[in-house]
Short mmCIF file of C-alpha atoms in Angstrom, two decimals:
data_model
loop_
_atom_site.label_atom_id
_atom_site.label_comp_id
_atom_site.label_asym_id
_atom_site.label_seq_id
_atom_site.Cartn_x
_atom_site.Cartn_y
_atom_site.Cartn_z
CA UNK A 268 -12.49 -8.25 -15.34
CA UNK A 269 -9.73 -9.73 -17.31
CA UNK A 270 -8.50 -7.86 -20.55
CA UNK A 271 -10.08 -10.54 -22.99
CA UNK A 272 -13.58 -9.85 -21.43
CA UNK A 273 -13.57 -6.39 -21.46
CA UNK A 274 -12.38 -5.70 -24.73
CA UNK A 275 -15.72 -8.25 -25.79
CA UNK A 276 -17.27 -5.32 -23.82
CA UNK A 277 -16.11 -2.71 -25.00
CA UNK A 278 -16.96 -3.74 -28.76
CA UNK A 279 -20.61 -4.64 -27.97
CA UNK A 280 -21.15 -1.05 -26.35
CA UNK A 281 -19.48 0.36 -29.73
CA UNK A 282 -21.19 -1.24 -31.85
CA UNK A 283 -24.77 -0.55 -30.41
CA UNK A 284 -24.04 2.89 -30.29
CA UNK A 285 -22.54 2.85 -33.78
CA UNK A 286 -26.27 1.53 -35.08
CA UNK A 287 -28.26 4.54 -33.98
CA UNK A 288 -26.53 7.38 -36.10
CA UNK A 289 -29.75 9.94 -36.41
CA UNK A 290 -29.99 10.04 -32.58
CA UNK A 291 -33.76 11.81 -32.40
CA UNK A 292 -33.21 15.21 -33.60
CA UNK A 293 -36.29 14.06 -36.39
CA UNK A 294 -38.45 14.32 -33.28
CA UNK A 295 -37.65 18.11 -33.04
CA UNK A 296 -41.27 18.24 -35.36
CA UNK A 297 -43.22 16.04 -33.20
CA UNK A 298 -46.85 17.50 -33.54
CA UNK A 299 -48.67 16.66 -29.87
CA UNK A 300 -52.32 16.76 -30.86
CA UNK A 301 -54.35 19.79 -28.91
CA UNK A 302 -56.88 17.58 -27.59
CA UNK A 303 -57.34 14.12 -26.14
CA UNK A 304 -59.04 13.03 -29.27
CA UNK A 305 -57.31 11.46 -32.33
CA UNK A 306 -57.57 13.14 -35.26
CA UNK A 307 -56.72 11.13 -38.50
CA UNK A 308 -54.94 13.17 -39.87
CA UNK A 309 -52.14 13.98 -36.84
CA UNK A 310 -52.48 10.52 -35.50
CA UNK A 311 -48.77 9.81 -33.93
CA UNK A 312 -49.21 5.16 -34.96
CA UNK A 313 -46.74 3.90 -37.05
CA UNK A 314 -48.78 1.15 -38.80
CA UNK A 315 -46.99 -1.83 -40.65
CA UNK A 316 -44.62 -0.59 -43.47
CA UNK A 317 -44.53 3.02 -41.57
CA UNK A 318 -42.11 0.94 -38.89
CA UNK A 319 -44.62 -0.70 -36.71
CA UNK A 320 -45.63 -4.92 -36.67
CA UNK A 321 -49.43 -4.71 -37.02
CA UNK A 322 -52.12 -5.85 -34.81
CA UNK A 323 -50.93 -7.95 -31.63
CA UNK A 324 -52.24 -11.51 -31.44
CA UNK A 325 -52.25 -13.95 -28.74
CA UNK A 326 -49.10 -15.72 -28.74
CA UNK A 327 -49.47 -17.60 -25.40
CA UNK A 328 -51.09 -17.35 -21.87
CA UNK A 329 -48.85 -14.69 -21.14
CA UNK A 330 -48.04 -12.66 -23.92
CA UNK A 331 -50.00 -10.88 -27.54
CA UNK A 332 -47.66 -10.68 -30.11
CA UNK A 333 -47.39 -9.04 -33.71
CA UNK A 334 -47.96 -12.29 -36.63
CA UNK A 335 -44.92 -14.19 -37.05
CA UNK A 336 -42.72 -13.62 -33.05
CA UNK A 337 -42.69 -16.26 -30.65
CA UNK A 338 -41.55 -16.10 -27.12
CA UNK A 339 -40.75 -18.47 -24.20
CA UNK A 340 -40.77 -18.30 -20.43
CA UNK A 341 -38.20 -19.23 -17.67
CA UNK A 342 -36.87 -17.74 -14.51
CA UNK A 343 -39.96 -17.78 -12.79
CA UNK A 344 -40.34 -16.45 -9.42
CA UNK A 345 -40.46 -19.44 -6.89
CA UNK A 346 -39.17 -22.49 -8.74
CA UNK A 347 -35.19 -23.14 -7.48
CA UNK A 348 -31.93 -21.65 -9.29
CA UNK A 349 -28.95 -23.47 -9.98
CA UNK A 350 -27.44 -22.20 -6.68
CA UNK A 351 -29.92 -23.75 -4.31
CA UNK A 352 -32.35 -20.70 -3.70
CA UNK A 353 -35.53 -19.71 -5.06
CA UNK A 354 -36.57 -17.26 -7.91
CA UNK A 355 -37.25 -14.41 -6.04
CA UNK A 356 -39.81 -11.99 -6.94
CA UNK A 357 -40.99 -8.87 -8.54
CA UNK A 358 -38.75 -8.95 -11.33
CA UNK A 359 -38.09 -5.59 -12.68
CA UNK A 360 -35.11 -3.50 -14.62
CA UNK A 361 -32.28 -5.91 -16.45
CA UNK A 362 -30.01 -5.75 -19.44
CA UNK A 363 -28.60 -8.46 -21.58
CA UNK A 364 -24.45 -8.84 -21.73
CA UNK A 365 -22.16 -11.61 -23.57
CA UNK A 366 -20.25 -13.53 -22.21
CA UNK A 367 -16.87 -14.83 -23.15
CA UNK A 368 -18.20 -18.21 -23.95
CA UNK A 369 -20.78 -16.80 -26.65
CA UNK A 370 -23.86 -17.33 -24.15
CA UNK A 371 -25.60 -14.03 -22.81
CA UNK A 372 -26.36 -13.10 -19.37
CA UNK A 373 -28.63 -11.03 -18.39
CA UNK A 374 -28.65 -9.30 -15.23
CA UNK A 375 -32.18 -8.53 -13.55
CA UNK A 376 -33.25 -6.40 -10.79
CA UNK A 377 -35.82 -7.57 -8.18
CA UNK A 378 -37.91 -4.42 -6.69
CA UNK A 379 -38.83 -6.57 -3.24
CA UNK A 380 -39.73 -4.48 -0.95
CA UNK A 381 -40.41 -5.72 2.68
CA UNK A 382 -40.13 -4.81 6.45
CA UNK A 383 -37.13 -5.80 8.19
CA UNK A 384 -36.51 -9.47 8.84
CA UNK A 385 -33.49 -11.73 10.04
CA UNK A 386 -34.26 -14.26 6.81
CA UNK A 387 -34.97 -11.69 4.44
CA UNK A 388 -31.87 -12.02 2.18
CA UNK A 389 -32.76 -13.53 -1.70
CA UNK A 390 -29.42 -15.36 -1.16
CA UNK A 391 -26.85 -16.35 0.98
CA UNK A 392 -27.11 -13.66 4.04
CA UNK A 393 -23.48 -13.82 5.30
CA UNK A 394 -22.69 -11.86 1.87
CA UNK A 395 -25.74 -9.64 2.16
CA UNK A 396 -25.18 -5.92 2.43
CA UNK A 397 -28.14 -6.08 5.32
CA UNK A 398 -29.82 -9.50 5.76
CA UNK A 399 -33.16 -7.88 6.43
CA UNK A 400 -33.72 -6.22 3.13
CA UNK A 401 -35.47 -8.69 0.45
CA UNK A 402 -34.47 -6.98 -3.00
CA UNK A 403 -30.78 -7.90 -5.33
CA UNK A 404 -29.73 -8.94 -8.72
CA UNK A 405 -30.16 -12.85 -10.05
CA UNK A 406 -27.92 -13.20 -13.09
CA UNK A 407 -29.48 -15.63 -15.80
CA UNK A 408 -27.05 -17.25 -18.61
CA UNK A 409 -28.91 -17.90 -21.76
CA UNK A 410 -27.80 -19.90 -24.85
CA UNK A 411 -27.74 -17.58 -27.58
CA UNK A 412 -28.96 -20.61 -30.14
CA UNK A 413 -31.89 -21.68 -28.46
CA UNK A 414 -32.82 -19.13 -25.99
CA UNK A 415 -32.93 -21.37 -23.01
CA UNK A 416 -31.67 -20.58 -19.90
CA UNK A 417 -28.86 -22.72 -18.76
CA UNK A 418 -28.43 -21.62 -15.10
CA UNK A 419 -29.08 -18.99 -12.98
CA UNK A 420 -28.27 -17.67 -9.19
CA UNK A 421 -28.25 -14.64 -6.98
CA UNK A 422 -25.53 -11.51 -7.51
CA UNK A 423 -26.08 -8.95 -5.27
CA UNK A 424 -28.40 -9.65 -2.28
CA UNK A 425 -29.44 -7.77 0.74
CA UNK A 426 -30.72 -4.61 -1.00
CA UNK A 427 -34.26 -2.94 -1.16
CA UNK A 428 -36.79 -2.42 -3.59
CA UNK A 429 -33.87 -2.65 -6.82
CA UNK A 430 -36.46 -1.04 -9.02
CA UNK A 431 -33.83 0.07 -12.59
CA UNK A 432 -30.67 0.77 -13.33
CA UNK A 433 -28.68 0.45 -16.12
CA UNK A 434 -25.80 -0.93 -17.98
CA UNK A 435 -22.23 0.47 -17.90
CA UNK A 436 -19.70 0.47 -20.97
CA UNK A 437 -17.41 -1.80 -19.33
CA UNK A 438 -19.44 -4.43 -18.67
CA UNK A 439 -21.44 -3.81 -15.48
CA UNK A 440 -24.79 -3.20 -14.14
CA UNK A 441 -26.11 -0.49 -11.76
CA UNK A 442 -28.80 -1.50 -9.95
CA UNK A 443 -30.65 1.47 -8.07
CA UNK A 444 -32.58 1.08 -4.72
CA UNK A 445 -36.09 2.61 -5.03
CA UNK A 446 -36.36 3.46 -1.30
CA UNK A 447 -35.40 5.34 1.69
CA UNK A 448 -34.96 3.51 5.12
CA UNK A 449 -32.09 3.10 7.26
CA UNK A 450 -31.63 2.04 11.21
CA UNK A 451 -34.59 4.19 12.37
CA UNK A 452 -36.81 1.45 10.85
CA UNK A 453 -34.85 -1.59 11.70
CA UNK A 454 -32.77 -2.20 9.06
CA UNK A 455 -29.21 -2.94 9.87
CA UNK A 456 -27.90 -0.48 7.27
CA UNK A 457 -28.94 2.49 5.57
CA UNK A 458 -30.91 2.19 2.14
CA UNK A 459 -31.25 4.28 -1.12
CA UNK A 460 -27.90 3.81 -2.84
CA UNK A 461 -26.82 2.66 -6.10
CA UNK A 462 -25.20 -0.96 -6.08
CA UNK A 463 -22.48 -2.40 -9.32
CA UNK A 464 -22.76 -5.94 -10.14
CA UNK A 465 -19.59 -7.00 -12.87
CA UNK A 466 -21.41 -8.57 -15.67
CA UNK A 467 -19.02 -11.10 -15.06
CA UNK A 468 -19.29 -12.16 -11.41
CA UNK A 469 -20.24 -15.74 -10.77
CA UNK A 470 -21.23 -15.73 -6.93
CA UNK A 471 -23.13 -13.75 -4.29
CA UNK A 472 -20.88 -10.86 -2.89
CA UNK A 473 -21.22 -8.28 -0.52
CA UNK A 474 -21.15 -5.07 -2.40
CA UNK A 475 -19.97 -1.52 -1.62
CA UNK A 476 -22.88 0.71 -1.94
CA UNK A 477 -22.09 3.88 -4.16
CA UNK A 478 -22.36 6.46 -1.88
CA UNK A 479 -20.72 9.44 -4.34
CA UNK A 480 -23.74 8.88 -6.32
CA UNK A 481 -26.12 9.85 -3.94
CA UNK A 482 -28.41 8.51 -1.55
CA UNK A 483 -32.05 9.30 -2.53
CA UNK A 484 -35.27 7.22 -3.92
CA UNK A 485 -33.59 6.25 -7.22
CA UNK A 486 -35.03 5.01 -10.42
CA UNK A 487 -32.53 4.55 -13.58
CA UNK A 488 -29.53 5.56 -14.72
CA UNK A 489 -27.76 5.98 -17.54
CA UNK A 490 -23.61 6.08 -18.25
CA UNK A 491 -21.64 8.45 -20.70
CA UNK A 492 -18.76 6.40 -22.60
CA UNK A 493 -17.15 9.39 -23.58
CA UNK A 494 -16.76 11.16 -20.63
CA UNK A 495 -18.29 8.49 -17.69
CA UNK A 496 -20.27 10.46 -16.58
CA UNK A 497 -23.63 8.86 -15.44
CA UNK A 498 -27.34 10.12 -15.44
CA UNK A 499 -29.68 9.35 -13.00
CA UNK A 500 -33.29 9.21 -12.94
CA UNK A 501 -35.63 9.82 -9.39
CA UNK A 502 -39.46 8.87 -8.56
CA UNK A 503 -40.88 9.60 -5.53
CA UNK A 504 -44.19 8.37 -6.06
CA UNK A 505 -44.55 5.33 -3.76
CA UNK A 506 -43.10 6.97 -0.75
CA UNK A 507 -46.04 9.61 -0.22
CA UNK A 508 -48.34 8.07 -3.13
CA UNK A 509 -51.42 9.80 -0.32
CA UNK A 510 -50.08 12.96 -0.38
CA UNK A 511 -49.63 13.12 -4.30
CA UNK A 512 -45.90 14.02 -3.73
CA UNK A 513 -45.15 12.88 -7.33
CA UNK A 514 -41.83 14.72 -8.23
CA UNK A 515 -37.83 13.88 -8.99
CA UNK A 516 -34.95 15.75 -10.27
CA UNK A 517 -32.36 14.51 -13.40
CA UNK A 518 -28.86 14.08 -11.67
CA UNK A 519 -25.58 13.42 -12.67
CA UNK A 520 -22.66 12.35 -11.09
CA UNK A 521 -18.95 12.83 -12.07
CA UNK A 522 -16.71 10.31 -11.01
CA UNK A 523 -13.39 11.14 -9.01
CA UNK A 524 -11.96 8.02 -11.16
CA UNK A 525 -14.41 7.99 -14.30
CA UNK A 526 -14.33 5.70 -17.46
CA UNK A 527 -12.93 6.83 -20.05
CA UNK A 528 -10.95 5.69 -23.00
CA UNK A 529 -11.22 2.41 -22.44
CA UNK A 530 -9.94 2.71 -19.06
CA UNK A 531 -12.11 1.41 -16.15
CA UNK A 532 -12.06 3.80 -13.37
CA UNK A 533 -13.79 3.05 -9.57
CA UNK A 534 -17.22 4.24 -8.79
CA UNK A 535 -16.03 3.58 -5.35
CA UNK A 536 -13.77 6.81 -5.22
CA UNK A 537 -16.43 9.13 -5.45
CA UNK A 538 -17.09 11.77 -7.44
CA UNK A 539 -19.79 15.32 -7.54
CA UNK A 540 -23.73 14.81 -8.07
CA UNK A 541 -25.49 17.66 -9.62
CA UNK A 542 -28.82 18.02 -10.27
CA UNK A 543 -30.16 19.87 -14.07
CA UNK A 544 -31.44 22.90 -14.31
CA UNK A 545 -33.17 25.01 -16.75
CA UNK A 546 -31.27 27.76 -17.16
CA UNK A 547 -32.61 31.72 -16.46
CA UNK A 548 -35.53 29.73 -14.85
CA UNK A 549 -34.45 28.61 -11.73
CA UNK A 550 -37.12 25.91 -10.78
CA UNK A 551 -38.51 25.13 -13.79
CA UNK A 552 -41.49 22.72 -13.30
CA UNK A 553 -41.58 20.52 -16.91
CA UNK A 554 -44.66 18.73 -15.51
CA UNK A 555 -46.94 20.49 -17.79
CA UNK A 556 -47.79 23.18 -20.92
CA UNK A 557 -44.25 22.16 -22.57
CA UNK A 558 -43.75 22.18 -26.46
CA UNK A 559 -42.55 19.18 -28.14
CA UNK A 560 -39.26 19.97 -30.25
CA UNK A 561 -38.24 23.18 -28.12
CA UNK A 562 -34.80 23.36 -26.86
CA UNK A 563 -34.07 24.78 -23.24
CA UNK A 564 -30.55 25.21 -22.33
CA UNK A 565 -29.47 24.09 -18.83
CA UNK A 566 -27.19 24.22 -16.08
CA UNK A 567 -25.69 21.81 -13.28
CA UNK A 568 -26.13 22.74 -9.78
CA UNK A 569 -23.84 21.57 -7.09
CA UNK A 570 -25.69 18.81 -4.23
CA UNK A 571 -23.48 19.86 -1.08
CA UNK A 572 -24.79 16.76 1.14
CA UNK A 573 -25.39 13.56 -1.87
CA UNK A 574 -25.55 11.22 1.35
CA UNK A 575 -28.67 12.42 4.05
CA UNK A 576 -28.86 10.10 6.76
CA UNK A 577 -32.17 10.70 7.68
CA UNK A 578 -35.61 8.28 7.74
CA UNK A 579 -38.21 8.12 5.76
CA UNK A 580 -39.35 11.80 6.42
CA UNK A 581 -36.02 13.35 4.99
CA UNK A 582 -36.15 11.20 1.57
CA UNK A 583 -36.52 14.59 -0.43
CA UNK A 584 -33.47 16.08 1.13
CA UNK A 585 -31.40 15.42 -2.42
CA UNK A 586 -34.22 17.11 -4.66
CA UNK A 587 -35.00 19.57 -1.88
CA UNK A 588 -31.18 21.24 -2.12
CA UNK A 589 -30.96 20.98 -5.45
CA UNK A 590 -34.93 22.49 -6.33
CA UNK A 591 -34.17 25.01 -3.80
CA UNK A 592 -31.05 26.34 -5.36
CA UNK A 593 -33.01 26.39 -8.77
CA UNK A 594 -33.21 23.06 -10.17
CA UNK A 595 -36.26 21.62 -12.35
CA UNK A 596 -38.84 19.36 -11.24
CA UNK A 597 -39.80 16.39 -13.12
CA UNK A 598 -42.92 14.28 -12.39
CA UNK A 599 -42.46 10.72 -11.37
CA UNK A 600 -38.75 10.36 -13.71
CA UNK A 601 -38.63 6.60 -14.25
CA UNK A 602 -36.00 4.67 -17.53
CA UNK A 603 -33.34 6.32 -18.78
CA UNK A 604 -30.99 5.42 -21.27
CA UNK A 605 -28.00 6.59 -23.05
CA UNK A 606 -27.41 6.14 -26.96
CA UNK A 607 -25.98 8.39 -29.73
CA UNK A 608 -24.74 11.14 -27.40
CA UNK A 609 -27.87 11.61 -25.95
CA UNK A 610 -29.93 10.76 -22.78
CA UNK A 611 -33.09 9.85 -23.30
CA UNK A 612 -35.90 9.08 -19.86
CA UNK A 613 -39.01 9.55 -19.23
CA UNK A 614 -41.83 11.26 -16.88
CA UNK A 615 -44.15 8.87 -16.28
CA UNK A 616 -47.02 10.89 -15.07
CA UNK A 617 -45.56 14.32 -16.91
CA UNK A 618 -47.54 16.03 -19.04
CA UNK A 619 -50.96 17.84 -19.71
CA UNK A 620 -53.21 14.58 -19.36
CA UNK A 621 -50.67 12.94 -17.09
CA UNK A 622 -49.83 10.08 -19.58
CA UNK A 623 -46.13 10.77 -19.90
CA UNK A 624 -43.72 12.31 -21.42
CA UNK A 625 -40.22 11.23 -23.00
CA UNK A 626 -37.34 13.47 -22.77
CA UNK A 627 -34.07 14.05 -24.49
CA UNK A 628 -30.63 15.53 -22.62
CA UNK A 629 -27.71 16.04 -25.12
CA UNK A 630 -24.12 17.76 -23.61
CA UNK A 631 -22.68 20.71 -25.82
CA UNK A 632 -19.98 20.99 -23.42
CA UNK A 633 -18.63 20.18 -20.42
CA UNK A 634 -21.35 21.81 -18.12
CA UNK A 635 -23.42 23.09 -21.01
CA UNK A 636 -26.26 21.04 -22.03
CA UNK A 637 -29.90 20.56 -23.77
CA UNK A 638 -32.66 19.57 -22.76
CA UNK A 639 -35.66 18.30 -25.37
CA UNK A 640 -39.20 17.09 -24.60
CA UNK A 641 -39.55 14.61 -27.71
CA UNK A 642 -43.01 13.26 -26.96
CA UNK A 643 -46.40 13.65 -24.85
CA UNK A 644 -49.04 11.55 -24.82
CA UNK A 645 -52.04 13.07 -25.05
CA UNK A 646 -54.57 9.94 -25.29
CA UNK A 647 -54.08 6.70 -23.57
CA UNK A 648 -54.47 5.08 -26.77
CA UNK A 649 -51.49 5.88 -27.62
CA UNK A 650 -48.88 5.90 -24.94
CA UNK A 651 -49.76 5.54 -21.06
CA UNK A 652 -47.40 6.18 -18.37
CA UNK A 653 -43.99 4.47 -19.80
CA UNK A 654 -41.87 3.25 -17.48
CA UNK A 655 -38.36 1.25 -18.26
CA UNK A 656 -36.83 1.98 -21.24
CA UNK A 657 -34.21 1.01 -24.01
CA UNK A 658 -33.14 1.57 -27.37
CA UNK A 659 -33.15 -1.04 -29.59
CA UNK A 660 -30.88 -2.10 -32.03
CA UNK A 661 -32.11 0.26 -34.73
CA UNK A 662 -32.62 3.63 -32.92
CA UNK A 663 -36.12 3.20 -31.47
CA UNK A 664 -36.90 4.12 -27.76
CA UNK A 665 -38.82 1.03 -26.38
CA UNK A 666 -40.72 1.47 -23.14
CA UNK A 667 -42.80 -0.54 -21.27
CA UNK A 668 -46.11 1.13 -19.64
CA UNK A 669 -46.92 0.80 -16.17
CA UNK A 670 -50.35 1.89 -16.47
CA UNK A 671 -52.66 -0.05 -13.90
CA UNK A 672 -54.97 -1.26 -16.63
CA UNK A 673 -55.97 -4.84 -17.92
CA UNK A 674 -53.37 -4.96 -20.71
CA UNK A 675 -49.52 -3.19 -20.20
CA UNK A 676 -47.97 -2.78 -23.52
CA UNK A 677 -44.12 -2.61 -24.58
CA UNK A 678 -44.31 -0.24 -26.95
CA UNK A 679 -41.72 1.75 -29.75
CA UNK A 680 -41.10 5.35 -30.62
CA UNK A 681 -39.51 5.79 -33.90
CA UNK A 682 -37.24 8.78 -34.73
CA UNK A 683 -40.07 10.36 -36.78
CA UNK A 684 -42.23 10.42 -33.61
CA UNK A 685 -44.91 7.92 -33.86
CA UNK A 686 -46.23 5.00 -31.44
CA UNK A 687 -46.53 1.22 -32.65
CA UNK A 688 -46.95 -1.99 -30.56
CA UNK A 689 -44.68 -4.07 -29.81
CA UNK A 690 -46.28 -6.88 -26.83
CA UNK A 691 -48.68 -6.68 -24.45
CA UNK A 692 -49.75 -8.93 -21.04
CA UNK A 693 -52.67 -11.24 -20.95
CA UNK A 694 -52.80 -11.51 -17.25
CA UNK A 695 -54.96 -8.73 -15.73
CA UNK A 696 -53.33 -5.59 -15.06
CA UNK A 697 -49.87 -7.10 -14.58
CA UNK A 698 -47.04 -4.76 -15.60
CA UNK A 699 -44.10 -5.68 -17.98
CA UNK A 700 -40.46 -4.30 -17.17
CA UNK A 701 -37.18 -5.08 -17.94
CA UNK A 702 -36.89 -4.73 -21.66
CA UNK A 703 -33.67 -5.31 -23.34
CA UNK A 704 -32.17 -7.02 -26.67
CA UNK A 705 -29.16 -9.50 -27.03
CA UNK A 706 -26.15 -8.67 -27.95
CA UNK A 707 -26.76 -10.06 -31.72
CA UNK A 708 -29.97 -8.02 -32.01
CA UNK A 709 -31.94 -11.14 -32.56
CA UNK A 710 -34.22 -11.24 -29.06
CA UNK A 711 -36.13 -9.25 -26.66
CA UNK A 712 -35.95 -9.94 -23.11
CA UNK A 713 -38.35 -8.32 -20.62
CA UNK A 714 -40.01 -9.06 -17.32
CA UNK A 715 -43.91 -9.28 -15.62
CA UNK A 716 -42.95 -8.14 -12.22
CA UNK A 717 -45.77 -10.57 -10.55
CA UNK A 718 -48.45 -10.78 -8.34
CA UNK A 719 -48.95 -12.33 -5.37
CA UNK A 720 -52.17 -11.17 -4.67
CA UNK A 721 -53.35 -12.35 -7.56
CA UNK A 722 -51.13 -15.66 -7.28
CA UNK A 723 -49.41 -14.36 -10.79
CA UNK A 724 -45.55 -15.18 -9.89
CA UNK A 725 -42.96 -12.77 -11.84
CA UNK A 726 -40.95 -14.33 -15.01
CA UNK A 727 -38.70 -13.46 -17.86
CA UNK A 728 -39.67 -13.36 -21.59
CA UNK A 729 -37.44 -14.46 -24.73
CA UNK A 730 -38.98 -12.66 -27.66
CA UNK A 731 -37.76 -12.97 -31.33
CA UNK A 732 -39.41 -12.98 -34.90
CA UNK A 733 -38.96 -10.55 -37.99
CA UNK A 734 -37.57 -7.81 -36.53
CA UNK A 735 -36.51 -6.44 -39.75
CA UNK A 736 -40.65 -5.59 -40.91
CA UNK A 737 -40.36 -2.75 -38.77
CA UNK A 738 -38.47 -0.10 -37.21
CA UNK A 739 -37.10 -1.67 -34.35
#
């Protein structure tokens, strides 16, 4: 990246952390309600003028809105990007960048998952990392002004299931592999790595897995300007979804060559993954009967062998070190994000009703740390299994449920604790992903990963109205 771009970079990263100064330490006195019912009185909604928008109103075949926000739709799976090859599908994680030239680009994961095949590749396959593998990045330039794309084309091909990931403070995207295959399966190469796409690149490359960071069924992660170190989420739920094997460990990974200062280092030179743990309770299951606003102190435990080679069968071997050498179980860890000094990401299926739960990790030192559960949902009302996350401009955590019912709802969590609504689908029980703002605040992107089934192709939202009525 040349010095002009990154130091555009650089300055959008400090300036979005610079907007979120409380962090959520108001959440500390988050009061989870005892029972599944909601009681007036303790009812966790922010209505309009407590930081939510109101009630959500149809705003267009795809999307409800609160009164007053508009949105438009483009890079929709199947119709042909500027580089020849069509949208692919199952659009999921992304985050919005600027470019040099003013315009934005986002960068947006798609979590295909298929068997082997010789024409599997979303792009050109002589660049793929293994031409039989269906997932990668399309990168999508938007005009700022008008919120229209202007051209879009395939990043990073050859990969599987690219579920999350997350954004880097110099100005690149880590996009995670949900999956565990390899050659025992028939793929030419081995599968459940992280992958980083420049923010900048304009063509299809072949890209270096990051093996340092681990190879397991990843979710999200989330990067530490300060001291680069990088979070990373883990869900295991789709691998043995008939067993009920729904668990996942928070990792981190310390870079051999981190960023830091302003410096770019190289993911590429490796580095030590280490999974949390609570510590003086060595396998600590936070899945349920957890207190909102208590503080548990942790510790990092060493993962000898970050890179199993193994099949399917051996996915847990990451997790199954690190749980077996004391480290804490999460259920089904999905978004993760970094803002403030703080990590938040969330259990999807955690908690006492299984509706979620959204933690907080802040560092006190360099292997010191806490770790905060923030919120529970106790009635589906309310919140129901979040999924990818963000913070928006403001300070508010912004997830997007993926909660296999007719409507999926983006919705907010202000730093006073309480739930508002933010969008929602209008196409049956299709799930929204992907959320992110632009780098002037002004618009919400996020995904519907799509349908075939149901002949409901993925797309990508532009969002934008009076932010300022609310929190967000």
């Amino acid at each position: 990246m040349r010095d002009l771009d990154r130091r555009e970079f650089l300055k959008y990263s400090a300036d979005v952390a610079g907007r979120a100064v409380a962090g959520f330490a108001a959440l500390n006195a988050t009061m989870l309600y005892p029972s599944g019912r909601l009681r007036r009185k303790h009812r966790p909604i922010a209505g309009q003028g407590d930081g939510g928008y109101g009630k959500l109103r149809k705003a267009g075949p795809e999307l409800a809105l609160p009164e007053g926000f508009s949105y438009h739709v483009f890079g929709v799976e199947g119709l042909f990007m500027s580089d020849g090859y069509p949208t692919p599908g199952r659009h999921d994680g992304m985050c919005a960048f600027p470019l040099p030239n003013g315009n934005i680009r986002l960068l947006r994961n798609h979590e295909v998952e298929n068997n082997p095949a010789p024409d599997a590749a979303i792009g050109d396959p002589a660049v793929a990392y293994d031409p039989g593998a269906g997932g990668g990045v399309t990168a999508l330039d938007i005009d700022p002004a008008t919120r229209e794309l202007i051209r879009d084309f395939v990043v990073l091909n050859g990969t599987w299931r690219n579920c999350s990931g997350g954004p880097t403070p110099w100005g690149s995207w880590l996009s995670c592999e949900e999956g565990f295959f390899g050659p025992e399966t028939g793929f030419a190469d081995y599968h459940g790595y992280v992958f980083e796409v420049p923010a900048t690149r304009e063509t299809c490359e072949w890209t270096e897995p990051l093996i340092g960071m681990g190879r397991f069924v990843h979710e999200a992660v989330a990067v530490d300007p300060p001291s680069g170190i990088i979070y990373q989420t883990e869900d295991f739920l789709d691998i043995r979804r008939s067993a009920g094997f729904e668990r996942g460990g928070f990792y981190r990974f310390l870079p051999n060559k981190p960023y830091r200062d302003g410096e770019i280092g190289d993911l590429r030179a490796g580095g030590r993954l280490q999974m949390l743990g609570v510590r003086n309770q060595p396998r600590y299951d936070t899945a349920t009967r957890q207190v909102a606003g208590r503080t548990m102190p942790v510790r990092w435990i060493d993962i000898e062998e970050p890179n199993p080679l193994g099949g399917p069968d051996d996915h847990s071997a990451v997790f199954d070190e690190g749980f077996s050498r004391g480290g804490a179980r999460f259920t089904r860890l999905e978004g993760c994000w970094y803002d403030d000094g703080r990590v938040y990401f969330v259990a999807t299926d955690g908690g006492d009703e299984e509706l979620g739960q959204v933690w907080q990790f802040r560092a006190t030192g360099p292997d010191d740390g806490e770790l905060t559960l923030i919120f529970e949902s106790r009635n589906r009302r309310v919140l129901k299994k979040p999924d990818n996350v963000c913070v928006s401009p403001n300070g508010v955590i912004v997830m997007c449920e993926d909660a296999d019912e007719r409507r999926q709802y983006i919705r907010g969590l202000t730093q006073d604790g309480k739930i508002f609504d933010i969008a929602s689908s209008e196409m049956n029980h299709l799930e929204l992903a992907g959320v992110t703002f632009s780098p002037d605040s002004q618009t919400m992107f996020c995904n519907t990963l799509g349908d075939r089934d149901r002949k409901r192709p993925g797309m990508t939202f532009a969002i934008w109205g009076p932010w300022e009525r609310g929190a967000v």
